[in-house]
């Protein structure tokens, strides 16, 4: 049997075979959305590889054919250096990457506006650290000045269950059988990395599922200033409000969007700068939402003004936002009331009562909510000052990241903000252990201990300025707007009344 | 001569109280306190009074510590061995942080929520993975201890935290100042300081 399935509207969108990512891509193609060309190596092939330690018979030959077919149309006859005009042939388009793994490599993104021939960094693969040394380097040929007429592909894992960042991903792989085979094998093998094994053990995921591997032509969000990457929700994940919401980075690839290394811009800026991309994005969000009958979350890249969808996930909202979406979808006739009630778990109802920041305050930055709750206090930019200032009232400690030298500041602070780092960073772990609200990766903020202030896009704020943080949604706002709980939420009231009716 | 044992122990803990310094350095508290006072006289450490007070290094103390541990490392000819062990540590570090996060937060229906610790089976699985990771960490600690014997204290402190967790006091995984996570984090800091790598 063949283990290779084309990304094609006629392919069956079976997540058990194609993985969640692959099935989502096929679904989007069926909905008429632009998805970079590619194929999926199935979970069946992975299971056989994991069982025998070898690629299944015939897979290499089939893979060679698939790679050849995928890249055949790419080698353009024109010389890119002579004609730098953006390519609009869908077959030459390539796909970006939204890899959530906490890659240890420093920011390898090239600055916006770079010449496409001045390739990104020599090795932009985001192999997870566990097999950094053991795995081959499929994209070793990606050196500055390389021949751009050689097709580049992304090779990404996609299990049928969510295992974010646990397996390998390779970007910018040379589109030839050798490098692609090595990358596919490395992704397969990463299923058994100790880190992935621990994740499955803890979260009760069977060890024998295996992962599919998605191979797609690369698209480059860092091609020029008419390119970029982003994530978008079809509705506001903070409130459930019927407004598309997300982040965009102009001139960057997708891995920068989710890394917390680069300050993103609000999604709405796309409307002004790239109205055609914006229109196509809204259209796509509407279609995936109608298809899934639920709020959806997509990852996208636009290359030279052209939009590509890279991933879709339905659902995933928490607390009050989940309640609001369920009630609104019922009101809109998309789902019935019984379905709305079923969708909101008891846990989500409890989460709906978690205090959230009151809307309307000036947002200074947004990072990742790493420890839930709302906290207000005066800015302190060093642990020493946080410990001293805390005697006179609540303090929010704002640091680039934290180390043991910050322990007393962490203990003294009512809330913690870091400008870099992710939800598993030290600051996040310590904040949760102390029950303190925390926002991590608020990349729009710059801590200036010498001047004793925090720089934001809205201006600089000296130590002592009151700010409020929301460790659920990741917001950092000026002043103290207060917080709200879900107890007086009209959507929650309606959902509960339906629940009683369907009790 | 500067007391590197206490100075460096405090450097890796950051800022803490006398009892915890003594415990981590393997000293009784009165001995640790007199050594801290000597270091304070040298201008290398300082004690901050107040509710969030404790002992910490001065800038001069941080500089002296960095200089002294670098000398110690090179005198022992251990720079390469510690560097190799640090690479091995870094392979384990993301998994340890995953496990701490799994201890605090739990994805439910695709949404990450606070772990309310009502599911003993879940908490038991997290503990089991800590134990598994600790077996792999033991090899790293052993290599470090061969290279520089002072790293040996971390093994005992990690084992102590894990033994408490295994006995049912699960807060010693990631919630206490002497938790497995906190000791691990101090080891991470120690490796960075010892090798002179900025965080």
XYZ file of N, CA and C in Angstrom, chain A residues 321-449:
387
model
N -14.792 32.979 27.290
C -14.800 33.098 25.836
C -15.474 31.875 25.216
N -15.212 30.683 25.774
C -15.832 29.467 25.261
C -17.347 29.528 25.443
N -17.785 30.063 26.581
C -19.220 30.202 26.846
C -19.847 31.150 25.829
N -19.220 32.291 25.648
C -19.760 33.295 24.722
C -19.872 32.732 23.310
N -18.830 32.018 22.845
C -18.855 31.473 21.488
C -19.976 30.445 21.355
N -20.130 29.584 22.346
C -21.177 28.562 22.267
C -22.559 29.209 22.188
N -22.788 30.240 23.000
C -24.094 30.914 23.013
C -24.319 31.653 21.688
N -23.283 32.366 21.215
C -23.426 33.111 19.960
C -23.674 32.177 18.778
N -22.932 31.044 18.754
C -23.116 30.110 17.636
C -24.531 29.553 17.642
N -25.099 29.330 18.831
C -26.490 28.870 18.911
C -27.430 29.967 18.409
N -27.171 31.212 18.827
C -28.013 32.326 18.369
C -27.928 32.513 16.855
N -26.741 32.225 16.316
C -26.557 32.386 14.871
C -27.120 31.205 14.101
N -27.605 30.185 14.811
C -28.170 29.027 14.134
C -27.129 28.063 13.597
N -25.874 28.261 13.987
C -24.811 27.377 13.509
C -24.855 26.036 14.242
N -25.144 26.093 15.531
C -25.321 24.865 16.322
C -26.632 25.000 17.095
N -27.166 23.889 17.592
C -28.367 24.013 18.406
C -27.985 24.190 19.884
N -28.980 24.503 20.694
C -28.676 24.839 22.083
C -28.131 23.646 22.852
N -28.619 22.451 22.530
C -28.112 21.265 23.226
C -26.619 21.098 22.944
N -26.227 21.374 21.697
C -24.808 21.273 21.349
C -24.003 22.328 22.107
N -24.567 23.529 22.196
C -23.876 24.597 22.928
C -23.622 24.185 24.366
N -24.628 23.574 24.981
C -24.494 23.141 26.373
C -23.436 22.049 26.484
N -23.476 21.121 25.520
C -22.523 20.009 25.546
C -21.080 20.491 25.395
N -20.921 21.551 24.634
C -19.561 22.001 24.325
C -18.847 22.619 25.516
N -19.608 23.126 26.457
C -18.967 23.833 27.567
C -18.907 22.895 28.767
N -17.705 22.458 29.071
C -17.538 21.483 30.145
C -17.679 22.160 31.504
N -17.858 21.343 32.533
C -17.916 21.878 33.895
C -16.643 22.639 34.234
N -15.536 22.111 33.749
C -14.273 22.788 34.007
C -14.264 24.177 33.375
N -14.794 24.248 32.162
C -14.821 25.556 31.515
C -15.754 26.509 32.241
N -16.843 25.966 32.781
C -17.738 26.825 33.556
C -17.018 27.378 34.779
N -16.227 26.512 35.404
C -15.464 27.006 36.552
C -14.451 28.056 36.093
N -13.796 27.767 34.968
C -12.813 28.715 34.451
C -13.472 30.034 34.056
N -14.751 29.971 33.694
C -15.460 31.194 33.301
C -15.574 32.164 34.468
N -15.348 31.656 35.662
C -15.436 32.532 36.831
C -14.066 33.056 37.242
N -13.014 32.653 36.518
C -11.686 33.217 36.790
C -11.726 34.716 36.532
N -11.235 35.515 37.459
C -11.233 36.970 37.202
C -10.423 37.319 35.958
N -10.935 38.230 35.190
C -10.220 38.730 34.008
C -10.181 40.241 34.100
N -9.242 40.817 33.381
C -9.056 42.256 33.391
C -10.301 42.924 32.798
N -10.697 44.053 33.378
C -11.852 44.754 32.831
C -11.451 45.425 31.517
N -12.296 45.314 30.512
C -11.967 45.840 29.187
C -11.882 47.355 29.207
N -11.156 47.906 28.268
C -11.168 49.347 28.070
C -9.872 50.050 28.416
N -8.978 49.384 29.169
C -7.735 50.048 29.533
C -6.756 50.021 28.365
N -5.796 50.923 28.406
C -4.794 50.998 27.345
C -3.859 49.791 27.428
N -3.816 48.975 26.353
C -2.975 47.792 26.361
C -1.545 48.168 26.003
N -0.617 47.884 26.901
C 0.789 48.224 26.670
C 1.517 47.101 25.949
N 1.101 45.895 26.205
C 1.764 44.741 25.593
C 0.888 43.527 25.820
N 1.168 42.524 25.032
C 0.477 41.266 25.244
C 1.496 40.145 25.086
N 1.557 39.300 26.068
C 2.434 38.139 26.002
C 1.595 36.885 26.137
N 2.163 35.889 26.750
C 1.464 34.633 26.949
C 1.030 34.563 28.409
N -0.217 34.312 28.644
C -0.689 34.121 30.012
C -0.080 32.833 30.552
N 0.716 32.951 31.616
C 1.463 31.785 32.087
C 1.005 31.307 33.454
N 0.301 32.169 34.182
C -0.221 31.788 35.486
C -1.458 32.646 35.709
N -2.631 32.015 35.809
C -3.887 32.767 35.721
C -4.125 33.723 36.888
N -4.946 34.720 36.625
C -5.322 35.693 37.638
C -4.967 37.101 37.191
N -5.574 38.074 37.857
C -5.313 39.484 37.550
C -4.555 40.089 38.726
N -3.527 40.885 38.431
C -2.793 41.567 39.495
C -2.482 42.988 39.059
N -2.653 43.919 39.980
C -2.272 45.311 39.746
C -1.159 45.677 40.710
N -0.299 46.580 40.278
C 0.750 47.033 41.171
C 1.680 47.988 40.464
N 2.654 48.465 41.221
C 3.612 49.409 40.666
C 4.758 48.659 40.008
N 5.190 49.168 38.872
C 6.291 48.543 38.145
C 7.559 48.569 38.992
N 8.244 47.420 39.067
C 9.624 47.356 39.566
C 10.430 46.616 38.518
N 11.634 47.105 38.220
C 12.399 46.490 37.135
C 13.607 45.690 37.629
N 13.826 45.661 38.937
C 14.820 44.730 39.476
C 14.206 44.034 40.684
N 14.755 42.868 40.979
C 14.259 42.107 42.125
C 14.508 42.879 43.419
N 15.667 43.533 43.512
C 15.963 44.286 44.736
C 14.911 45.356 44.975
N 14.590 46.091 43.918
C 13.615 47.177 44.101
C 12.220 46.613 44.360
N 11.895 45.499 43.719
C 10.588 44.876 43.994
C 10.475 44.530 45.472
N 11.545 43.944 46.022
C 11.503 43.541 47.434
C 11.365 44.761 48.338
N 12.060 45.857 47.987
C 11.958 47.069 48.818
C 10.595 47.736 48.666
N 10.142 47.849 47.418
C 8.886 48.574 47.159
C 7.670 47.831 47.707
N 7.784 46.504 47.833
C 6.613 45.705 48.221
C 6.126 46.040 49.623
N 7.011 46.607 50.440
C 6.586 46.981 51.793
C 5.484 48.034 51.753
N 5.462 48.821 50.668
C 4.510 49.928 50.586
C 3.310 49.608 49.695
N 3.155 48.344 49.323
C 1.999 48.002 48.504
C 2.400 47.129 47.331
N 1.408 46.624 46.586
C 1.688 45.612 45.570
C 2.596 46.111 44.441
N 3.422 45.192 43.939
C 4.426 45.481 42.917
C 4.277 44.465 41.792
N 4.448 44.936 40.557
C 4.565 44.014 39.421
C 6.023 44.019 38.989
N 6.658 42.873 39.099
C 8.062 42.760 38.691
C 8.120 42.531 37.184
N 8.825 43.413 36.482
C 8.969 43.290 35.031
C 10.447 43.025 34.734
N 10.740 41.859 34.166
C 12.117 41.461 33.896
C 12.223 40.888 32.483
N 13.421 40.956 31.877
C 13.586 40.284 30.572
C 13.297 38.780 30.709
N 13.884 38.162 31.733
C 13.630 36.776 32.104
C 14.040 36.707 33.557
N 13.930 35.542 34.178
C 14.309 35.506 35.588
C 15.383 34.459 35.818
N 16.157 34.685 36.867
C 17.189 33.748 37.280
C 17.073 33.613 38.799
N 17.880 32.743 39.408
C 17.813 32.652 40.867
C 18.058 34.003 41.547
N 18.792 34.893 40.885
C 19.057 36.199 41.490
C 17.777 37.014 41.661
N 16.686 36.574 41.045
C 15.420 37.314 41.124
C 14.453 36.714 42.145
N 14.892 35.706 42.878
C 13.932 34.962 43.710
C 13.198 35.851 44.719
N 13.937 36.768 45.345
C 13.266 37.605 46.347
C 12.281 38.562 45.683
N 12.603 38.995 44.474
C 11.668 39.846 43.750
C 10.413 39.088 43.350
N 10.605 37.831 42.943
C 9.457 37.003 42.585
C 8.567 36.785 43.810
N 9.216 36.569 44.957
C 8.446 36.334 46.180
C 7.699 37.589 46.609
N 8.305 38.746 46.387
C 7.710 39.995 46.856
C 6.619 40.511 45.923
N 6.669 40.118 44.653
C 5.791 40.731 43.656
C 4.379 40.151 43.705
N 3.410 41.000 43.385
C 2.025 40.537 43.263
C 1.782 39.901 41.906
N 2.617 40.263 40.940
C 2.498 39.707 39.599
C 3.817 39.837 38.881
N 4.007 39.005 37.851
C 5.304 38.921 37.183
C 5.111 39.039 35.677
N 5.972 39.843 35.036
C 5.983 39.961 33.585
C 7.403 39.698 33.109
N 7.563 38.823 32.115
C 8.855 38.732 31.451
C 8.672 39.104 29.990
N 9.755 39.627 29.404
C 9.654 40.073 28.018
C 10.077 38.983 27.054
N 10.833 38.000 27.529
C 11.156 36.863 26.676
C 10.828 35.592 27.454
N 10.816 34.492 26.748
C 10.550 33.222 27.422
C 9.123 32.772 27.208
N 8.912 31.495 27.378
C 7.620 30.890 27.087
C 6.934 30.365 28.331
N 5.833 29.657 28.114
C 5.014 29.192 29.235
C 5.672 28.107 30.080
N 6.790 27.548 29.642
C 7.483 26.613 30.519
C 8.771 27.219 31.075
N 8.919 28.544 30.962
C 10.137 29.175 31.464
C 10.176 29.137 32.992
N 11.358 29.417 33.520
C 11.519 29.453 34.972
C 10.526 30.404 35.613
N 10.391 31.588 35.048
C 9.479 32.575 35.631
C 8.062 32.012 35.710
N 7.657 31.303 34.662
C 6.298 30.746 34.634
C 6.134 29.676 35.703
N 7.121 28.806 35.810
C 7.027 27.721 36.791
C 6.995 28.288 38.207
N 7.877 29.249 38.474
C 7.931 29.815 39.826
C 6.649 30.594 40.137
N 6.176 31.374 39.177
C 4.955 32.147 39.411
C 3.796 31.225 39.762
N 3.672 30.133 39.039
C 2.579 29.197 39.317
C 2.757 28.555 40.678
N 4.029 28.245 41.014
C 4.247 27.595 42.309
C 3.877 28.526 43.453
N 3.953 29.830 43.212
C 3.617 30.804 44.242
C 2.183 31.318 44.091
N 1.472 30.849 43.074
C 0.108 31.312 42.863
C 0.021 32.763 42.423
N 1.064 33.265 41.782
C 1.074 34.654 41.325
C 0.687 34.724 39.845
N -0.170 35.678 39.469
C -0.415 35.868 38.040
C 0.890 36.203 37.315
N 1.027 35.704 36.094
C 2.237 35.982 35.333
C 1.929 36.040 33.851
N 2.629 36.965 33.180
C 2.601 37.079 31.719
C 4.042 36.915 31.260
N 4.295 36.001 30.330
C 5.655 35.820 29.830
C 5.700 36.172 28.341
N 6.901 36.471 27.867
C 7.072 36.748 26.445
C 6.352 38.008 25.981
N 6.260 39.025 26.847
C 5.641 40.301 26.437
C 6.693 41.102 25.673
N 6.900 40.695 24.413
C 8.065 41.163 23.654
C 8.004 42.644 23.302
N 6.841 43.277 23.437
C 6.758 44.698 23.120
C 7.381 45.563 24.211
N 7.654 44.965 25.372
C 8.245 45.715 26.482
C 9.765 45.562 26.472
N 10.445 46.639 26.875
C 11.891 46.574 27.079
C 12.183 47.062 28.481
N 12.888 46.243 29.235
C 13.231 46.610 30.608
C 14.547 47.380 30.600
N 14.551 48.515 31.275
C 15.740 49.371 31.331
C 16.093 49.616 32.794
N 16.877 48.685 33.380
C 17.158 48.812 34.817
C 17.977 50.065 35.140
